[in-house]
Amino acid sequence: HLNIPQGTLMYLDGTLIDSAEGIYYAFKVACNKIGKKPPTYELFKAHIGPPIRVLAKIIFCDLKSEEIDELEAGFRKHYDNEGVFLYKIYDGIDKTIKELSKDKNLYMSIVTNKPTLLAYKIVTKQAWGKYFDYVIGIDFPKVKNSDEPFTNKSEALMYTIKQSGIDSSNTY
């Protein structure tokens, strides 16, 4: 038996999968469409994490608002349809998820900065849906209730803990 707290919240990006390749692919295509030279993969990967609008401002400090809009639209188009599937599952993840799921007292959820429907695409492709109680993307409130999306991953984590009814001190 594994010594795991009652509630296990897993991050999709950086914990279960490495999605940098797909994110970079979509960003590179979007950069080319607006006439900007994309950064190197290494530079891009070092800054990955914040929403694409923030990332664009970090990499291209001189972008105008309409250029950021165009870059974001191009990114979304290419990431949502192609790039989302360009990821690598970290070694041992499938086995670990299956092993953890055997503990019927364990509540497992995924929390991610990805949009909820994209996270579902990945979870579905990997046949992980049966293992997780929730898949919570950054826009989950909007997807479910037409509320405003979470402003950060901490809000998403707290929401998931509250939904589970688990004491936050019993989460990992």
PDB file of C-alpha atoms in Angstrom:
ATOM      1  CA  HIS A   1       0.000   0.000   0.000  1.00  0.00           C
ATOM      2  CA  LEU A   2       1.338   3.426  -0.949  1.00  0.00           C
ATOM      3  CA  ASN A   3       1.552   6.087   1.736  1.00  0.00           C
ATOM      4  CA  ILE A   4      -0.348   8.818  -0.134  1.00  0.00           C
ATOM      5  CA  PRO A   5      -2.581  11.489   1.459  1.00  0.00           C
ATOM      6  CA  GLN A   6      -6.334  11.170   0.974  1.00  0.00           C
ATOM      7  CA  GLY A   7      -6.520  13.801  -1.772  1.00  0.00           C
ATOM      8  CA  THR A   8      -4.022  13.819  -4.621  1.00  0.00           C
ATOM      9  CA  LEU A   9      -4.144  16.732  -7.033  1.00  0.00           C
ATOM     10  CA  MET A  10      -1.906  16.280 -10.044  1.00  0.00           C
ATOM     11  CA  TYR A  11      -0.729  18.903 -12.460  1.00  0.00           C
ATOM     12  CA  LEU A  12      -1.054  17.867 -16.077  1.00  0.00           C
ATOM     13  CA  ASP A  13       1.815  19.904 -17.518  1.00  0.00           C
ATOM     14  CA  GLY A  14       5.173  19.251 -15.945  1.00  0.00           C
ATOM     15  CA  THR A  15       3.913  16.390 -13.759  1.00  0.00           C
ATOM     16  CA  LEU A  16       2.093  13.923 -16.000  1.00  0.00           C
ATOM     17  CA  ILE A  17       3.131  15.195 -19.421  1.00  0.00           C
ATOM     18  CA  ASP A  18       5.676  17.461 -21.083  1.00  0.00           C
ATOM     19  CA  SER A  19       3.626  19.565 -23.498  1.00  0.00           C
ATOM     20  CA  ALA A  20       6.385  22.029 -24.412  1.00  0.00           C
ATOM     21  CA  GLU A  21       6.818  20.649 -27.942  1.00  0.00           C
ATOM     22  CA  GLY A  22       3.183  21.237 -28.884  1.00  0.00           C
ATOM     23  CA  ILE A  23       3.033  24.650 -27.254  1.00  0.00           C
ATOM     24  CA  TYR A  24       6.214  25.702 -29.058  1.00  0.00           C
ATOM     25  CA  TYR A  25       4.930  24.348 -32.376  1.00  0.00           C
ATOM     26  CA  ALA A  26       1.752  26.450 -32.163  1.00  0.00           C
ATOM     27  CA  PHE A  27       3.626  29.537 -30.939  1.00  0.00           C
ATOM     28  CA  LYS A  28       6.161  29.246 -33.774  1.00  0.00           C
ATOM     29  CA  VAL A  29       3.418  28.966 -36.432  1.00  0.00           C
ATOM     30  CA  ALA A  30       1.585  31.950 -34.916  1.00  0.00           C
ATOM     31  CA  CYS A  31       4.811  34.017 -34.846  1.00  0.00           C
ATOM     32  CA  ASN A  32       5.454  33.311 -38.502  1.00  0.00           C
ATOM     33  CA  LYS A  33       1.902  34.396 -39.389  1.00  0.00           C
ATOM     34  CA  ILE A  34       2.419  37.829 -37.818  1.00  0.00           C
ATOM     35  CA  GLY A  35       5.913  38.209 -39.273  1.00  0.00           C
ATOM     36  CA  LYS A  36       7.871  37.745 -36.037  1.00  0.00           C
ATOM     37  CA  LYS A  37      10.895  35.495 -35.816  1.00  0.00           C
ATOM     38  CA  PRO A  38      10.085  32.814 -33.227  1.00  0.00           C
ATOM     39  CA  PRO A  39      12.453  32.388 -30.301  1.00  0.00           C
ATOM     40  CA  THR A  40      14.582  29.277 -30.053  1.00  0.00           C
ATOM     41  CA  TYR A  41      12.972  26.258 -28.461  1.00  0.00           C
ATOM     42  CA  GLU A  42      15.318  26.551 -25.469  1.00  0.00           C
ATOM     43  CA  LEU A  43      14.461  30.220 -24.842  1.00  0.00           C
ATOM     44  CA  PHE A  44      10.768  29.546 -25.275  1.00  0.00           C
ATOM     45  CA  LYS A  45      10.782  26.532 -22.963  1.00  0.00           C
ATOM     46  CA  ALA A  46      12.533  28.566 -20.250  1.00  0.00           C
ATOM     47  CA  HIS A  47       9.538  30.947 -20.188  1.00  0.00           C
ATOM     48  CA  ILE A  48       6.685  28.483 -20.673  1.00  0.00           C
ATOM     49  CA  GLY A  49       3.929  28.516 -18.079  1.00  0.00           C
ATOM     50  CA  PRO A  50       1.966  31.767 -18.145  1.00  0.00           C
ATOM     51  CA  PRO A  51      -0.955  32.345 -20.533  1.00  0.00           C
ATOM     52  CA  ILE A  52       0.046  32.919 -24.155  1.00  0.00           C
ATOM     53  CA  ARG A  53      -0.664  36.684 -24.016  1.00  0.00           C
ATOM     54  CA  VAL A  54       1.725  37.083 -21.081  1.00  0.00           C
ATOM     55  CA  LEU A  55       4.305  34.845 -22.727  1.00  0.00           C
ATOM     56  CA  ALA A  56       4.098  36.895 -25.944  1.00  0.00           C
ATOM     57  CA  LYS A  57       4.806  40.097 -23.978  1.00  0.00           C
ATOM     58  CA  ILE A  58       7.799  38.468 -22.272  1.00  0.00           C
ATOM     59  CA  ILE A  59       9.326  37.259 -25.526  1.00  0.00           C
ATOM     60  CA  PHE A  60       8.345  40.228 -27.710  1.00  0.00           C
ATOM     61  CA  CYS A  61       8.263  43.332 -25.518  1.00  0.00           C
ATOM     62  CA  ASP A  62       7.403  45.551 -28.508  1.00  0.00           C
ATOM     63  CA  LEU A  63       4.182  43.852 -29.646  1.00  0.00           C
ATOM     64  CA  LYS A  64       1.127  46.016 -30.113  1.00  0.00           C
ATOM     65  CA  SER A  65      -2.183  44.919 -28.653  1.00  0.00           C
ATOM     66  CA  GLU A  66      -3.605  43.909 -32.053  1.00  0.00           C
ATOM     67  CA  GLU A  67      -0.470  41.852 -32.787  1.00  0.00           C
ATOM     68  CA  ILE A  68      -0.890  40.034 -29.481  1.00  0.00           C
ATOM     69  CA  ASP A  69      -4.543  39.372 -30.383  1.00  0.00           C
ATOM     70  CA  GLU A  70      -3.489  37.954 -33.752  1.00  0.00           C
ATOM     71  CA  LEU A  71      -0.679  35.890 -32.222  1.00  0.00           C
ATOM     72  CA  GLU A  72      -3.054  34.493 -29.592  1.00  0.00           C
ATOM     73  CA  ALA A  73      -5.689  33.613 -32.205  1.00  0.00           C
ATOM     74  CA  GLY A  74      -3.095  31.857 -34.379  1.00  0.00           C
ATOM     75  CA  PHE A  75      -1.687  30.031 -31.374  1.00  0.00           C
ATOM     76  CA  ARG A  76      -5.129  28.865 -30.239  1.00  0.00           C
ATOM     77  CA  LYS A  77      -6.008  27.624 -33.728  1.00  0.00           C
ATOM     78  CA  HIS A  78      -2.852  25.546 -34.095  1.00  0.00           C
ATOM     79  CA  TYR A  79      -2.515  24.418 -30.483  1.00  0.00           C
ATOM     80  CA  ASP A  80      -6.152  23.453 -29.987  1.00  0.00           C
ATOM     81  CA  ASN A  81      -6.236  21.312 -33.141  1.00  0.00           C
ATOM     82  CA  GLU A  82      -2.697  19.960 -33.527  1.00  0.00           C
ATOM     83  CA  GLY A  83      -0.244  21.051 -30.846  1.00  0.00           C
ATOM     84  CA  VAL A  84      -2.327  19.700 -27.971  1.00  0.00           C
ATOM     85  CA  PHE A  85      -1.413  16.177 -29.119  1.00  0.00           C
ATOM     86  CA  LEU A  86       2.337  16.873 -29.343  1.00  0.00           C
ATOM     87  CA  TYR A  87       3.347  15.885 -25.824  1.00  0.00           C
ATOM     88  CA  LYS A  88       5.356  13.241 -24.043  1.00  0.00           C
ATOM     89  CA  ILE A  89       4.134  11.269 -21.061  1.00  0.00           C
ATOM     90  CA  TYR A  90       6.780  11.097 -18.361  1.00  0.00           C
ATOM     91  CA  ASP A  91       8.243   7.673 -17.675  1.00  0.00           C
ATOM     92  CA  GLY A  92       6.216   5.580 -15.258  1.00  0.00           C
ATOM     93  CA  ILE A  93       3.158   7.856 -15.213  1.00  0.00           C
ATOM     94  CA  ASP A  94       0.657   5.339 -16.613  1.00  0.00           C
ATOM     95  CA  LYS A  95       1.769   2.717 -14.104  1.00  0.00           C
ATOM     96  CA  THR A  96       1.688   5.214 -11.217  1.00  0.00           C
ATOM     97  CA  ILE A  97      -1.826   6.437 -12.073  1.00  0.00           C
ATOM     98  CA  LYS A  98      -3.124   2.883 -12.312  1.00  0.00           C
ATOM     99  CA  GLU A  99      -1.464   1.921  -9.028  1.00  0.00           C
ATOM    100  CA  LEU A 100      -2.806   4.968  -7.182  1.00  0.00           C
ATOM    101  CA  SER A 101      -6.293   4.352  -8.530  1.00  0.00           C
ATOM    102  CA  LYS A 102      -6.409   0.991  -6.722  1.00  0.00           C
ATOM    103  CA  ASP A 103      -6.750   2.838  -3.416  1.00  0.00           C
ATOM    104  CA  LYS A 104     -10.510   3.419  -3.242  1.00  0.00           C
ATOM    105  CA  ASN A 105     -10.035   5.968  -0.424  1.00  0.00           C
ATOM    106  CA  LEU A 106      -7.938   8.161  -2.677  1.00  0.00           C
ATOM    107  CA  TYR A 107      -9.513  11.076  -4.499  1.00  0.00           C
ATOM    108  CA  MET A 108      -7.483  12.054  -7.595  1.00  0.00           C
ATOM    109  CA  SER A 109      -7.918  15.111  -9.782  1.00  0.00           C
ATOM    110  CA  ILE A 110      -5.971  16.968 -12.435  1.00  0.00           C
ATOM    111  CA  VAL A 111      -5.546  20.743 -12.223  1.00  0.00           C
ATOM    112  CA  THR A 112      -4.008  22.620 -15.144  1.00  0.00           C
ATOM    113  CA  ASN A 113      -3.513  26.045 -16.692  1.00  0.00           C
ATOM    114  CA  LYS A 114      -4.721  24.516 -19.967  1.00  0.00           C
ATOM    115  CA  PRO A 115      -8.289  25.174 -21.033  1.00  0.00           C
ATOM    116  CA  THR A 116     -10.530  22.444 -19.616  1.00  0.00           C
ATOM    117  CA  LEU A 117     -11.628  20.981 -22.957  1.00  0.00           C
ATOM    118  CA  LEU A 118      -8.006  20.630 -24.118  1.00  0.00           C
ATOM    119  CA  ALA A 119      -7.106  18.876 -20.879  1.00  0.00           C
ATOM    120  CA  TYR A 120     -10.041  16.516 -21.495  1.00  0.00           C
ATOM    121  CA  LYS A 121      -8.688  15.790 -24.987  1.00  0.00           C
ATOM    122  CA  ILE A 122      -5.412  14.609 -23.470  1.00  0.00           C
ATOM    123  CA  VAL A 123      -7.061  12.674 -20.643  1.00  0.00           C
ATOM    124  CA  THR A 124      -9.378  10.989 -23.158  1.00  0.00           C
ATOM    125  CA  LYS A 125      -6.566  10.139 -25.576  1.00  0.00           C
ATOM    126  CA  GLN A 126      -4.624   8.489 -22.732  1.00  0.00           C
ATOM    127  CA  ALA A 127      -7.749   6.711 -21.395  1.00  0.00           C
ATOM    128  CA  TRP A 128      -7.156   8.309 -17.981  1.00  0.00           C
ATOM    129  CA  GLY A 129     -10.715   9.537 -17.436  1.00  0.00           C
ATOM    130  CA  LYS A 130     -11.710   6.618 -15.229  1.00  0.00           C
ATOM    131  CA  TYR A 131      -8.877   7.412 -12.813  1.00  0.00           C
ATOM    132  CA  PHE A 132      -9.655  11.059 -12.042  1.00  0.00           C
ATOM    133  CA  ASP A 133     -12.589  12.564 -10.185  1.00  0.00           C
ATOM    134  CA  TYR A 134     -12.112  15.976 -11.799  1.00  0.00           C
ATOM    135  CA  VAL A 135     -10.157  17.505 -14.641  1.00  0.00           C
ATOM    136  CA  ILE A 136     -10.037  21.204 -13.835  1.00  0.00           C
ATOM    137  CA  GLY A 137      -8.701  23.637 -16.411  1.00  0.00           C
ATOM    138  CA  ILE A 138      -8.080  27.328 -15.864  1.00  0.00           C
ATOM    139  CA  ASP A 139     -11.453  28.109 -17.488  1.00  0.00           C
ATOM    140  CA  PHE A 140     -13.463  25.432 -15.642  1.00  0.00           C
ATOM    141  CA  PRO A 141     -15.988  27.845 -14.020  1.00  0.00           C
ATOM    142  CA  LYS A 142     -16.740  29.330 -17.431  1.00  0.00           C
ATOM    143  CA  VAL A 143     -17.117  25.904 -19.059  1.00  0.00           C
ATOM    144  CA  LYS A 144     -19.447  24.618 -16.328  1.00  0.00           C
ATOM    145  CA  ASN A 145     -21.472  27.646 -15.211  1.00  0.00           C
ATOM    146  CA  SER A 146     -20.660  30.599 -17.435  1.00  0.00           C
ATOM    147  CA  ASP A 147     -18.727  32.139 -14.515  1.00  0.00           C
ATOM    148  CA  GLU A 148     -15.414  33.931 -14.908  1.00  0.00           C
ATOM    149  CA  PRO A 149     -12.382  31.635 -15.343  1.00  0.00           C
ATOM    150  CA  PHE A 150      -9.919  31.186 -12.499  1.00  0.00           C
ATOM    151  CA  THR A 151      -7.263  33.894 -12.470  1.00  0.00           C
ATOM    152  CA  ASN A 152      -4.529  31.454 -11.415  1.00  0.00           C
ATOM    153  CA  LYS A 153      -3.837  27.818 -10.615  1.00  0.00           C
ATOM    154  CA  SER A 154      -4.145  28.423  -6.849  1.00  0.00           C
ATOM    155  CA  GLU A 155      -7.811  29.309  -7.296  1.00  0.00           C
ATOM    156  CA  ALA A 156      -8.307  26.140  -9.353  1.00  0.00           C
ATOM    157  CA  LEU A 157      -6.618  24.056  -6.656  1.00  0.00           C
ATOM    158  CA  MET A 158      -8.734  25.541  -3.875  1.00  0.00           C
ATOM    159  CA  TYR A 159     -11.901  24.990  -5.914  1.00  0.00           C
ATOM    160  CA  THR A 160     -10.978  21.333  -6.489  1.00  0.00           C
ATOM    161  CA  ILE A 161     -10.207  20.758  -2.813  1.00  0.00           C
ATOM    162  CA  LYS A 162     -13.543  22.338  -1.854  1.00  0.00           C
ATOM    163  CA  GLN A 163     -15.426  20.169  -4.397  1.00  0.00           C
ATOM    164  CA  SER A 164     -13.804  17.028  -3.001  1.00  0.00           C
ATOM    165  CA  GLY A 165     -14.786  17.784   0.593  1.00  0.00           C
ATOM    166  CA  ILE A 166     -11.253  16.911   1.687  1.00  0.00           C
ATOM    167  CA  ASP A 167      -9.395  18.833   4.367  1.00  0.00           C
ATOM    168  CA  SER A 168      -6.659  20.726   2.496  1.00  0.00           C
ATOM    169  CA  SER A 169      -4.055  19.411   4.968  1.00  0.00           C
ATOM    170  CA  ASN A 170      -4.793  15.917   3.558  1.00  0.00           C
ATOM    171  CA  THR A 171      -3.840  16.780  -0.008  1.00  0.00           C
ATOM    172  CA  TYR A 172      -0.687  16.206  -1.969  1.00  0.00           C
TER     173      TYR A 172
END
